[in-house]
PDB file of C-alpha atoms and ligand atoms in Angstrom:
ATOM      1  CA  UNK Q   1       0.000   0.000   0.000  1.00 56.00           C
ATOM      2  CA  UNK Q   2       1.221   3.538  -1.318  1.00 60.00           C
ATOM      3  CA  UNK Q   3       0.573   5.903   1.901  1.00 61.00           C
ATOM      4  CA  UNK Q   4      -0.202   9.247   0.922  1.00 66.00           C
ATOM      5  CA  UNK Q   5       2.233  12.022   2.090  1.00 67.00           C
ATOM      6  CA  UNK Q   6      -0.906  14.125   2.602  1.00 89.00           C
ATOM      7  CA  UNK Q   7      -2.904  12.500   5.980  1.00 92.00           C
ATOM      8  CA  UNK Q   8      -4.686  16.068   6.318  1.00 96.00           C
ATOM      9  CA  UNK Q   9      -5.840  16.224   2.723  1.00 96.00           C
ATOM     10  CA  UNK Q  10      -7.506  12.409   3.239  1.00 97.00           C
ATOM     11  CA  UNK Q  11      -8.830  13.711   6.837  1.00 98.00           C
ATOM     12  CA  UNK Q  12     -10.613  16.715   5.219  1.00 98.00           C
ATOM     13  CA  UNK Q  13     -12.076  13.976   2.644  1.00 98.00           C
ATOM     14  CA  UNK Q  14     -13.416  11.257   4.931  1.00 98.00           C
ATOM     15  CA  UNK Q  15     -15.261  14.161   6.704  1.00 98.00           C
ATOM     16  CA  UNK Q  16     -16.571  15.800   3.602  1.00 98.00           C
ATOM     17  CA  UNK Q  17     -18.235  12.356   3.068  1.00 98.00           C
ATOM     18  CA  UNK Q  18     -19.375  11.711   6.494  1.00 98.00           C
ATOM     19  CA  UNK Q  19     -20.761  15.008   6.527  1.00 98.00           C
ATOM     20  CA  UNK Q  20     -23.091  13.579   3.493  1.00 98.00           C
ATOM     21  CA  UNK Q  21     -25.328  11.300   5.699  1.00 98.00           C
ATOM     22  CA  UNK Q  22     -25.733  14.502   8.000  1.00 98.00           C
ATOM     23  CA  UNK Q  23     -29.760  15.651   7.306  1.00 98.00           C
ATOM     24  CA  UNK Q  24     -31.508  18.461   8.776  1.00 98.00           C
ATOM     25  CA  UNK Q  25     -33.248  17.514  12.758  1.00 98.00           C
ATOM     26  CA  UNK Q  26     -30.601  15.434  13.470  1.00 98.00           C
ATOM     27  CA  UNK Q  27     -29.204  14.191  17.202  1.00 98.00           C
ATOM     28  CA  UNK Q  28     -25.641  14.099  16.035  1.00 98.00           C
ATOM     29  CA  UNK Q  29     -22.887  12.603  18.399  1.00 98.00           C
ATOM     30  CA  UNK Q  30     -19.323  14.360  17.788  1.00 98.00           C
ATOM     31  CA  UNK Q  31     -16.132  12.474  18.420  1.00 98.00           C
ATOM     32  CA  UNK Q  32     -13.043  13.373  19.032  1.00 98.00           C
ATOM     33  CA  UNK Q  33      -9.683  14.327  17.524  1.00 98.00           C
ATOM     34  CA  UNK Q  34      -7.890  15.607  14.272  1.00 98.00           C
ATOM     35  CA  UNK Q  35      -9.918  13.983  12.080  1.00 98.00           C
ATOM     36  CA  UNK Q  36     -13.211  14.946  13.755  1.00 98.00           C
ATOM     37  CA  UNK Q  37     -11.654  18.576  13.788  1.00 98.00           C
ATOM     38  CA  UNK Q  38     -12.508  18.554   9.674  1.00 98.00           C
ATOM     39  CA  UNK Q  39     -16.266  17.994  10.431  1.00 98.00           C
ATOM     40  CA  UNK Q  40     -16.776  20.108  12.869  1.00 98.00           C
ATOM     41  CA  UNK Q  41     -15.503  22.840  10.471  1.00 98.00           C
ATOM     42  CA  UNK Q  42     -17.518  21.539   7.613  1.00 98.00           C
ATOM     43  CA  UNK Q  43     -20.504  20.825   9.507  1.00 98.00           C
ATOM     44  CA  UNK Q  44     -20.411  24.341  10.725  1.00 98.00           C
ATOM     45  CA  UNK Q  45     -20.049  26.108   7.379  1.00 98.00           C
ATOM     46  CA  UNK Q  46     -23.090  24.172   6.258  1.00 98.00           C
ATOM     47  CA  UNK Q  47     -25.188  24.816   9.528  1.00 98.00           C
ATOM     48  CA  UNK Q  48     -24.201  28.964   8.438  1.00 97.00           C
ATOM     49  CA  UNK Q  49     -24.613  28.412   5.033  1.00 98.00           C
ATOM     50  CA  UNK Q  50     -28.563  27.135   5.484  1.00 98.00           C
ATOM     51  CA  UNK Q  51     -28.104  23.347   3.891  1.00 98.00           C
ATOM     52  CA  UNK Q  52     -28.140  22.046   7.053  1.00 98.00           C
ATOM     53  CA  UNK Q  53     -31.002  23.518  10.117  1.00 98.00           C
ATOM     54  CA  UNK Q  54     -31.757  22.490  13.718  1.00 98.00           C
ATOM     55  CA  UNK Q  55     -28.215  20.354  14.007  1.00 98.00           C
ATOM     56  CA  UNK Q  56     -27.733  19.446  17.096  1.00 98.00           C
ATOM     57  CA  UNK Q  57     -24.555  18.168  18.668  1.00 98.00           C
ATOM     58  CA  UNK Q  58     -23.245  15.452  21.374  1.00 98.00           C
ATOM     59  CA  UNK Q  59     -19.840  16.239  21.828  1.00 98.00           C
ATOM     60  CA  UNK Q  60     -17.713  13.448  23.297  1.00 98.00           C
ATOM     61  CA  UNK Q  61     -14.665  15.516  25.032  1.00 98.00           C
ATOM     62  CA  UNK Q  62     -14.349  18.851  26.384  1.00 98.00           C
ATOM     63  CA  UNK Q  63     -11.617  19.668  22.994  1.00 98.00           C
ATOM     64  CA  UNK Q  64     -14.722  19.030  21.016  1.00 98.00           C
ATOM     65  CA  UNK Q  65     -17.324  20.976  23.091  1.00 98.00           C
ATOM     66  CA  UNK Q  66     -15.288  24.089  21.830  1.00 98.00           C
ATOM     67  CA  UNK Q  67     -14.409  23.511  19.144  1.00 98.00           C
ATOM     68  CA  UNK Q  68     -18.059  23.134  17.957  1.00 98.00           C
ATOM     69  CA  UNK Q  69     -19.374  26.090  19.949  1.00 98.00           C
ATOM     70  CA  UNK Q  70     -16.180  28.058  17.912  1.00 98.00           C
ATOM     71  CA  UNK Q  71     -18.001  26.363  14.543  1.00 98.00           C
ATOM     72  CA  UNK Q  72     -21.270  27.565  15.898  1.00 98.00           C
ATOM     73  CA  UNK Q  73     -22.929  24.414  16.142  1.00 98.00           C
ATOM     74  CA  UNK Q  74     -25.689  23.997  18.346  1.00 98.00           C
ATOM     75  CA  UNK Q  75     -24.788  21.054  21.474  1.00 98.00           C
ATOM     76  CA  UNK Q  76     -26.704  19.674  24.111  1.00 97.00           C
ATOM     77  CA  UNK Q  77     -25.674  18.116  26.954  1.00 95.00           C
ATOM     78  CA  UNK Q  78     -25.819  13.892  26.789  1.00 97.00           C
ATOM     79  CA  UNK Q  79     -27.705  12.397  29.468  1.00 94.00           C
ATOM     80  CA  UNK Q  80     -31.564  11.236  30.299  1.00 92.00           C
ATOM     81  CA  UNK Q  81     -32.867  10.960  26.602  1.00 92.00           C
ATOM     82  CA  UNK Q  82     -30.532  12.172  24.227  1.00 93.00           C
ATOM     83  CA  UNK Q  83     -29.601   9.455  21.469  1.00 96.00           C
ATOM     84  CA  UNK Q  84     -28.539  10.852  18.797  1.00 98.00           C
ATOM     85  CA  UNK Q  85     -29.523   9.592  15.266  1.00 98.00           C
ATOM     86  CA  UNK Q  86     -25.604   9.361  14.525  1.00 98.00           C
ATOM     87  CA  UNK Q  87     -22.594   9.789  15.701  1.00 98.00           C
ATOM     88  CA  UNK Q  88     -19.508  10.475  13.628  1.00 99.00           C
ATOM     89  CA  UNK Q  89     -15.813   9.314  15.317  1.00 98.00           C
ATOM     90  CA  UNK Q  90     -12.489   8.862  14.091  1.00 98.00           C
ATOM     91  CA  UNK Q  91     -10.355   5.765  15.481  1.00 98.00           C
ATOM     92  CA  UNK Q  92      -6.487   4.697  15.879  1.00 98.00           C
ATOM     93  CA  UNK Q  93      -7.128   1.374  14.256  1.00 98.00           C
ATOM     94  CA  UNK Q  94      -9.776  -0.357  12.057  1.00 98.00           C
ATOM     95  CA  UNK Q  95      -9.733  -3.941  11.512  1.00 98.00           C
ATOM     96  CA  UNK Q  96     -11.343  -6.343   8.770  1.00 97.00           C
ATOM     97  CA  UNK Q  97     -14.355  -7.164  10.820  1.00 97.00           C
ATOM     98  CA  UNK Q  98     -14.852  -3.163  11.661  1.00 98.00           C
ATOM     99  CA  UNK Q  99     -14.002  -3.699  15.406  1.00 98.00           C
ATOM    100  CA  UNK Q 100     -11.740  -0.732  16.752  1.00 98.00           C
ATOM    101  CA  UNK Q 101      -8.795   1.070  18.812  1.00 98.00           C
ATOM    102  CA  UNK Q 102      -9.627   4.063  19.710  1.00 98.00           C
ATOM    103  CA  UNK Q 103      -8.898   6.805  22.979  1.00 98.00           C
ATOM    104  CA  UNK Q 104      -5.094   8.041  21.679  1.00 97.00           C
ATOM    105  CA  UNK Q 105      -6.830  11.397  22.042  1.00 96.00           C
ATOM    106  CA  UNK Q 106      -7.897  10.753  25.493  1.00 95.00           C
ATOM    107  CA  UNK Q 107     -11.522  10.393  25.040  1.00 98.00           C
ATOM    108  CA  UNK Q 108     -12.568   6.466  24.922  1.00 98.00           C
ATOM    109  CA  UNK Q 109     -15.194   6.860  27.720  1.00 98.00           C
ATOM    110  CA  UNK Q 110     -17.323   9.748  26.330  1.00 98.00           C
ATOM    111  CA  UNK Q 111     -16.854   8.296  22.685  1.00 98.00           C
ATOM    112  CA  UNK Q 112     -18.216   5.368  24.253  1.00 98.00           C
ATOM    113  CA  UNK Q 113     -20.936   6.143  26.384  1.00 98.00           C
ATOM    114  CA  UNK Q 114     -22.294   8.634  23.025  1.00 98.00           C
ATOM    115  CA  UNK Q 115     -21.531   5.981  20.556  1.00 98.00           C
ATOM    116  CA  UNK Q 116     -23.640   3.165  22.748  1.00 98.00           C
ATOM    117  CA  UNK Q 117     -26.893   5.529  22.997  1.00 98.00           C
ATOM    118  CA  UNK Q 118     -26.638   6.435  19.117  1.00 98.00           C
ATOM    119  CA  UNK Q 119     -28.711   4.466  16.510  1.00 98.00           C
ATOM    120  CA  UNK Q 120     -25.613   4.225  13.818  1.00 98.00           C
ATOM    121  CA  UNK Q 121     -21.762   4.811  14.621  1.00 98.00           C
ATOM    122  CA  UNK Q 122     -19.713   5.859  11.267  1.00 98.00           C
ATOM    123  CA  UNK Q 123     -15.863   6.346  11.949  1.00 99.00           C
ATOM    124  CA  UNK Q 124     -13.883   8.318   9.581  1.00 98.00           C
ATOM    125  CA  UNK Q 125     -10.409   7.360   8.630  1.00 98.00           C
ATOM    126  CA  UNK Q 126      -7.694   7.718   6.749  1.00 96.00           C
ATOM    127  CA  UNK Q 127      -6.448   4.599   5.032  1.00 95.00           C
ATOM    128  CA  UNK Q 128      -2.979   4.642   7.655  1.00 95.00           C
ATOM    129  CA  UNK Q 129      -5.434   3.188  10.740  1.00 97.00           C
ATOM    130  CA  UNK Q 130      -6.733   0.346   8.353  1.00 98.00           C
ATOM    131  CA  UNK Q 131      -4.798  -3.052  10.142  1.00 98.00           C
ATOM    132  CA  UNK Q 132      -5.083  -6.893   9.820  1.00 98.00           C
ATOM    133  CA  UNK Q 133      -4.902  -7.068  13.703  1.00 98.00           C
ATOM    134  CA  UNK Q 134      -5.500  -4.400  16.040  1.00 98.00           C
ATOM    135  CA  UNK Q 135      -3.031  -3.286  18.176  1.00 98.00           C
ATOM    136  CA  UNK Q 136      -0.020  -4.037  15.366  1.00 97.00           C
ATOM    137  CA  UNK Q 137       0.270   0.004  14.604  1.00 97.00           C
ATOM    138  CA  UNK Q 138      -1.328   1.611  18.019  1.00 98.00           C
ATOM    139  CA  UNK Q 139      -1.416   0.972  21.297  1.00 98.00           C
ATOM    140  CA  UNK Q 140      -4.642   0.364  23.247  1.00 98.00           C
ATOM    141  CA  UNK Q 141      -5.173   2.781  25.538  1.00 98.00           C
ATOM    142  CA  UNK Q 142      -6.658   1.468  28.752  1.00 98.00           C
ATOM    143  CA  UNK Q 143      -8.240   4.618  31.448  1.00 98.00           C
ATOM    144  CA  UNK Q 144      -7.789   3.750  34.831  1.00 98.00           C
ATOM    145  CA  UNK Q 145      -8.803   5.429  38.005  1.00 98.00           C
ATOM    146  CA  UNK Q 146      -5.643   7.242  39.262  1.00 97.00           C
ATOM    147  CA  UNK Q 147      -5.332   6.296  43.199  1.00 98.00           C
ATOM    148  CA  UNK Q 148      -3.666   2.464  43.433  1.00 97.00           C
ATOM    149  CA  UNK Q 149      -2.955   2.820  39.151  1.00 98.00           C
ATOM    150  CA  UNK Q 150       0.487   1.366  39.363  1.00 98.00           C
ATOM    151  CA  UNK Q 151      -1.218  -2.250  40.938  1.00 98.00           C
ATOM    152  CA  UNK Q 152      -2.539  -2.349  37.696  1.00 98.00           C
ATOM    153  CA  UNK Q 153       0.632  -2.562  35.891  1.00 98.00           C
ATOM    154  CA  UNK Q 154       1.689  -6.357  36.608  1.00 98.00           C
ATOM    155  CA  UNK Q 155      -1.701  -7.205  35.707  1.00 98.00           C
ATOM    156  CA  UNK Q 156      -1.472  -6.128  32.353  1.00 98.00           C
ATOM    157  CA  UNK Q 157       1.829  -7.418  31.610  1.00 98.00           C
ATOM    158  CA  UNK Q 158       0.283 -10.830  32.400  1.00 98.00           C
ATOM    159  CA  UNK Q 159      -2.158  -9.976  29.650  1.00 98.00           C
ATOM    160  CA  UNK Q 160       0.973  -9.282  27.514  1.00 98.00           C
ATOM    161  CA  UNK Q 161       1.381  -5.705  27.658  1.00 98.00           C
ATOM    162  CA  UNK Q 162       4.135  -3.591  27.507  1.00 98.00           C
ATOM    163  CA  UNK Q 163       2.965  -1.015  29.509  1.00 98.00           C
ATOM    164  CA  UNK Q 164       3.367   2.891  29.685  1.00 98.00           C
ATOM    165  CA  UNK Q 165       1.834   5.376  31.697  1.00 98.00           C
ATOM    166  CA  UNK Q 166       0.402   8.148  29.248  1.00 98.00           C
ATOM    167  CA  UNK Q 167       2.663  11.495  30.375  1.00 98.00           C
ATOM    168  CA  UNK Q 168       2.885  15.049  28.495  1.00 97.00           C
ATOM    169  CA  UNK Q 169       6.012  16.992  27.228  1.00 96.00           C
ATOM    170  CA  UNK Q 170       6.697  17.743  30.778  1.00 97.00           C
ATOM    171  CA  UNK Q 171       6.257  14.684  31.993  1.00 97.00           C
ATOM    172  CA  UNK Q 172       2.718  14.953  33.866  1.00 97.00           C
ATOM    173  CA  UNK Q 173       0.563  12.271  34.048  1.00 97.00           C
ATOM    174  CA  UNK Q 174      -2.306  13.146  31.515  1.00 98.00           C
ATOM    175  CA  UNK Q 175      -5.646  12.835  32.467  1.00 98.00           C
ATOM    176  CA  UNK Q 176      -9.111  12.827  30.584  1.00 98.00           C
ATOM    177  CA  UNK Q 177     -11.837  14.958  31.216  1.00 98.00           C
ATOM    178  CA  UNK Q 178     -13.270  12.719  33.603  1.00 98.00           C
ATOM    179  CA  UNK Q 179      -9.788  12.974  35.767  1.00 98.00           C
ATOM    180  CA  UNK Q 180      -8.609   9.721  34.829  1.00 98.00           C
ATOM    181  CA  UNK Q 181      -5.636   8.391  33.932  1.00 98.00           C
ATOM    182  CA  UNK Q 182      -4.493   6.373  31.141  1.00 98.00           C
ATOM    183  CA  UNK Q 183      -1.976   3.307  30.040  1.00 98.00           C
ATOM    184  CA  UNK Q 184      -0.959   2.863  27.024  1.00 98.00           C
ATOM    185  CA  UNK Q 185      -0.596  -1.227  26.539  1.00 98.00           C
ATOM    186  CA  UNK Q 186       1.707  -2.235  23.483  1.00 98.00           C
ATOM    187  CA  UNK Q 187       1.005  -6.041  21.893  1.00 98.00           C
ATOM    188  CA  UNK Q 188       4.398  -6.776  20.101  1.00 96.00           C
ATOM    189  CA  UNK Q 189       2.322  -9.578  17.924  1.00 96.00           C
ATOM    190  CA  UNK Q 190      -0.873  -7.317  18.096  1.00 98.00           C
ATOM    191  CA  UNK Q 191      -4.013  -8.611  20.304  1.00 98.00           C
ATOM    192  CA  UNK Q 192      -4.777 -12.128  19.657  1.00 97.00           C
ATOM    193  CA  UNK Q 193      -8.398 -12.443  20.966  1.00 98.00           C
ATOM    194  CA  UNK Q 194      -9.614  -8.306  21.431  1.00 98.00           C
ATOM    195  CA  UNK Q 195     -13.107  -9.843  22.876  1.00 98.00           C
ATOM    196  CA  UNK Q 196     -11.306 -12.000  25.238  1.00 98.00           C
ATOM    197  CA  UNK Q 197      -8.965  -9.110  26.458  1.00 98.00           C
ATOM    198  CA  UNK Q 198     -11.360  -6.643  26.512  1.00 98.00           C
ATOM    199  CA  UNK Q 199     -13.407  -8.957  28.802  1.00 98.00           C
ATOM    200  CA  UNK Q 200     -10.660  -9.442  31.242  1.00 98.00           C
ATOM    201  CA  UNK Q 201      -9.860  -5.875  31.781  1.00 98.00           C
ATOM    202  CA  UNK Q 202     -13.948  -5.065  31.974  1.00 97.00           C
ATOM    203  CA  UNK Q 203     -13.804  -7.342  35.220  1.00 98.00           C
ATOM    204  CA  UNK Q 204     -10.483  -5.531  36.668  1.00 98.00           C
ATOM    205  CA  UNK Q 205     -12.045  -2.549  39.320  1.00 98.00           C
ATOM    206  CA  UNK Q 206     -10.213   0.413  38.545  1.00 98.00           C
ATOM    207  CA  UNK Q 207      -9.978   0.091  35.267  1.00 98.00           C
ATOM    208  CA  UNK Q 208     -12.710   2.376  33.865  1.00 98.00           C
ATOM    209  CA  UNK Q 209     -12.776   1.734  30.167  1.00 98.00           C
ATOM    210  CA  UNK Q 210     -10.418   0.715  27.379  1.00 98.00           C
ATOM    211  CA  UNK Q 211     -10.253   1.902  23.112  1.00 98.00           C
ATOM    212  CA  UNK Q 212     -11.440  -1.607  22.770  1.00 98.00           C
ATOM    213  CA  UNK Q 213     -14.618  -1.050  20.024  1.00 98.00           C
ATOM    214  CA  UNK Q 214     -16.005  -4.177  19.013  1.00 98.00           C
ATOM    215  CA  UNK Q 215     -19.006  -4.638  17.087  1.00 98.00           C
ATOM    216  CA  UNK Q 216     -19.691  -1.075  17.709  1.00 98.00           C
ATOM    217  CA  UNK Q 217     -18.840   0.533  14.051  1.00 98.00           C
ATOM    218  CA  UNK Q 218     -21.721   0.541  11.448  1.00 98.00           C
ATOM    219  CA  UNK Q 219     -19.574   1.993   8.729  1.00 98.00           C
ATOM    220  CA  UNK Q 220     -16.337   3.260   7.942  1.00 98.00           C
ATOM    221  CA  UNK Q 221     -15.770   5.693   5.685  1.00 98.00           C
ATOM    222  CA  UNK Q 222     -11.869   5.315   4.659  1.00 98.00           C
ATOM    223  CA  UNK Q 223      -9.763   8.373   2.291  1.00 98.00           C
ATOM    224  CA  UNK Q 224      -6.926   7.622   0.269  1.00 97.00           C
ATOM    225  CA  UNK Q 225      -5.495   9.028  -2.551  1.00 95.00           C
ATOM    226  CA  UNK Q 226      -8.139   6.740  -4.391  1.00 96.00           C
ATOM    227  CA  UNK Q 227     -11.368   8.408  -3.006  1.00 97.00           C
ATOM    228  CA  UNK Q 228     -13.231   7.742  -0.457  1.00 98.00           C
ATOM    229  CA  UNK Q 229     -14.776   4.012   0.148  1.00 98.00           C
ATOM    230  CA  UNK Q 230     -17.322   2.519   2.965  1.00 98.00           C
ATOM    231  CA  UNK Q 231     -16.872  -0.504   4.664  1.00 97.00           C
ATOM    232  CA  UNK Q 232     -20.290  -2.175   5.963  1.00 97.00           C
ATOM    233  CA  UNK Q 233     -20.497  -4.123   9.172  1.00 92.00           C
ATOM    234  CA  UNK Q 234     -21.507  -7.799   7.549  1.00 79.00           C
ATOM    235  CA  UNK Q 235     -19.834  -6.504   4.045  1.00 75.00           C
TER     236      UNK Q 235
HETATM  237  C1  A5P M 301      -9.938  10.239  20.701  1.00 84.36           C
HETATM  238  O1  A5P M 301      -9.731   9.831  21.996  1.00 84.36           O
HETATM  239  C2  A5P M 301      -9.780   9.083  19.789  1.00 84.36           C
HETATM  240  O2  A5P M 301     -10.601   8.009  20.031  1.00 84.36           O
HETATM  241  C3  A5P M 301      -9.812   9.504  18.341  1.00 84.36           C
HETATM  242  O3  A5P M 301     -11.030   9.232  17.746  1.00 84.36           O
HETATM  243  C4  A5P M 301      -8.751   8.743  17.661  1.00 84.36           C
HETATM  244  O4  A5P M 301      -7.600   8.875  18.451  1.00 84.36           O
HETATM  245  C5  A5P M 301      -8.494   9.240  16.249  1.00 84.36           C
HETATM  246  O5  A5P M 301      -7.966  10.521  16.308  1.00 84.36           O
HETATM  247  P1  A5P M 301      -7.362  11.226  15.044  1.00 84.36           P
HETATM  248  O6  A5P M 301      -8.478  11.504  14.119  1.00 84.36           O
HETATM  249  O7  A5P M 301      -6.725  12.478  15.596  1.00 84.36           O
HETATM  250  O8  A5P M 301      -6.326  10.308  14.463  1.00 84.36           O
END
């Protein structure tokens, strides 16, 4: 596979398509990152330019919450009966069978939690996060309560990690907006059995949630320098 030297340009594409299953009235859930950063923009020049009325958003972080209000799109808050119609998300890794890594921008939970209460999940990629086997390109980021974190490290190895904490250019632990911190857990071979892992950790206590996506994606819209193609959970 020829990689484009352009990941922006392909970005900017897979959002101009998402943004094509966007219709007036919707609930729409807003996920998080660079690639989501395209929508927002075009989904706010459409909302100003009249094709698109009564949008509302779901954002999934607190980077996305302003970033929409800067685009002028309209958000509510998720909670007691807000599902929205469709949410939109970008991902670290794809895999044949449309299952996911996702959370290297710090916002698994939310994306979660917003992509579980909408009717259809469509990620938007660029053809780099399309794998064979997740975890052979990213890490899976695993969000863990922050007292007692480091007991958790031992654990994971025995799952087959190799484990670092997540730290910023000045070596601070970061945390996500729910004040959480993360791991990120390395698979040398990739993750032989995602369901099987992402069960284990589910049943660890103070692990809150993990990139782990499976059977969650609907579609994926994926850019390359080819155009822009969908794949369908069940083909
Ligand atoms: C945010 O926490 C993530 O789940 C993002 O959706 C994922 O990291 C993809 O982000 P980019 O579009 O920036 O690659």
């Amino acid at each position: 596979m020829t990689v484009s030297a352009d990941p922006e340009r392909l970005k900017r594409a897979a959002a101009e398509s998402a943004l094509t299953l966007v219709r007036s009235d919707m609930v729409l859930g807003l996920g998080t990152g660079s690639t989501i950063r395209h929508l927002l923009e075009l989904l706010g020049e459409a909302i100003r330019s009249g094709r698109l009325a009564r949008v509302v958003g779901v954002p999934t972080s607190e980077q996305t919450r302003s970033r929409a209000r800067d685009a002028g799109i309209e958000l509510v808050e998720f909670g007691a009966g807000v599902a929205p119609d469709l949410t939109i998300d970008g991902a670290d890794e794809v895999s044949p069978s449309l299952d996911l890594i996702k959370g290297m921008g710090g916002a698994l939970l939310r994306e979660k939690m917003v992509a579980q209460a909408s009717d259809r999940l469509v990620i938007i990629v660029d053809e780099r996060k399309i794998v064979e086997r997740l975890g052979t390109v990213s890490p899976l980021p695993v969000e863990v309560v922050g007292w007692g974190m480091h007991a958790h490290i031992g654990f994971l190895e025995t799952l087959g990690a190799l484990v670092s904490i997540r730290e910023d250019a000045t070596g601070g632990v970061v945390l996500s907006d729910n004040g959480n911190a993360f791991f990120d857990c390395r698979f040398p071979e990739g993750i032989d059995d995602p369901a099987e892992l992402d069960r284990r950790l589910a049943r660890r206590a103070g692990i809150v949630d993990t990139g782990l996506f499976l059977g969650m994606a609907d579609e994926v819209l994926i850019a390359s320098d080819a155009g822009v193609r969908t794949m369908t959970r069940g083909g």
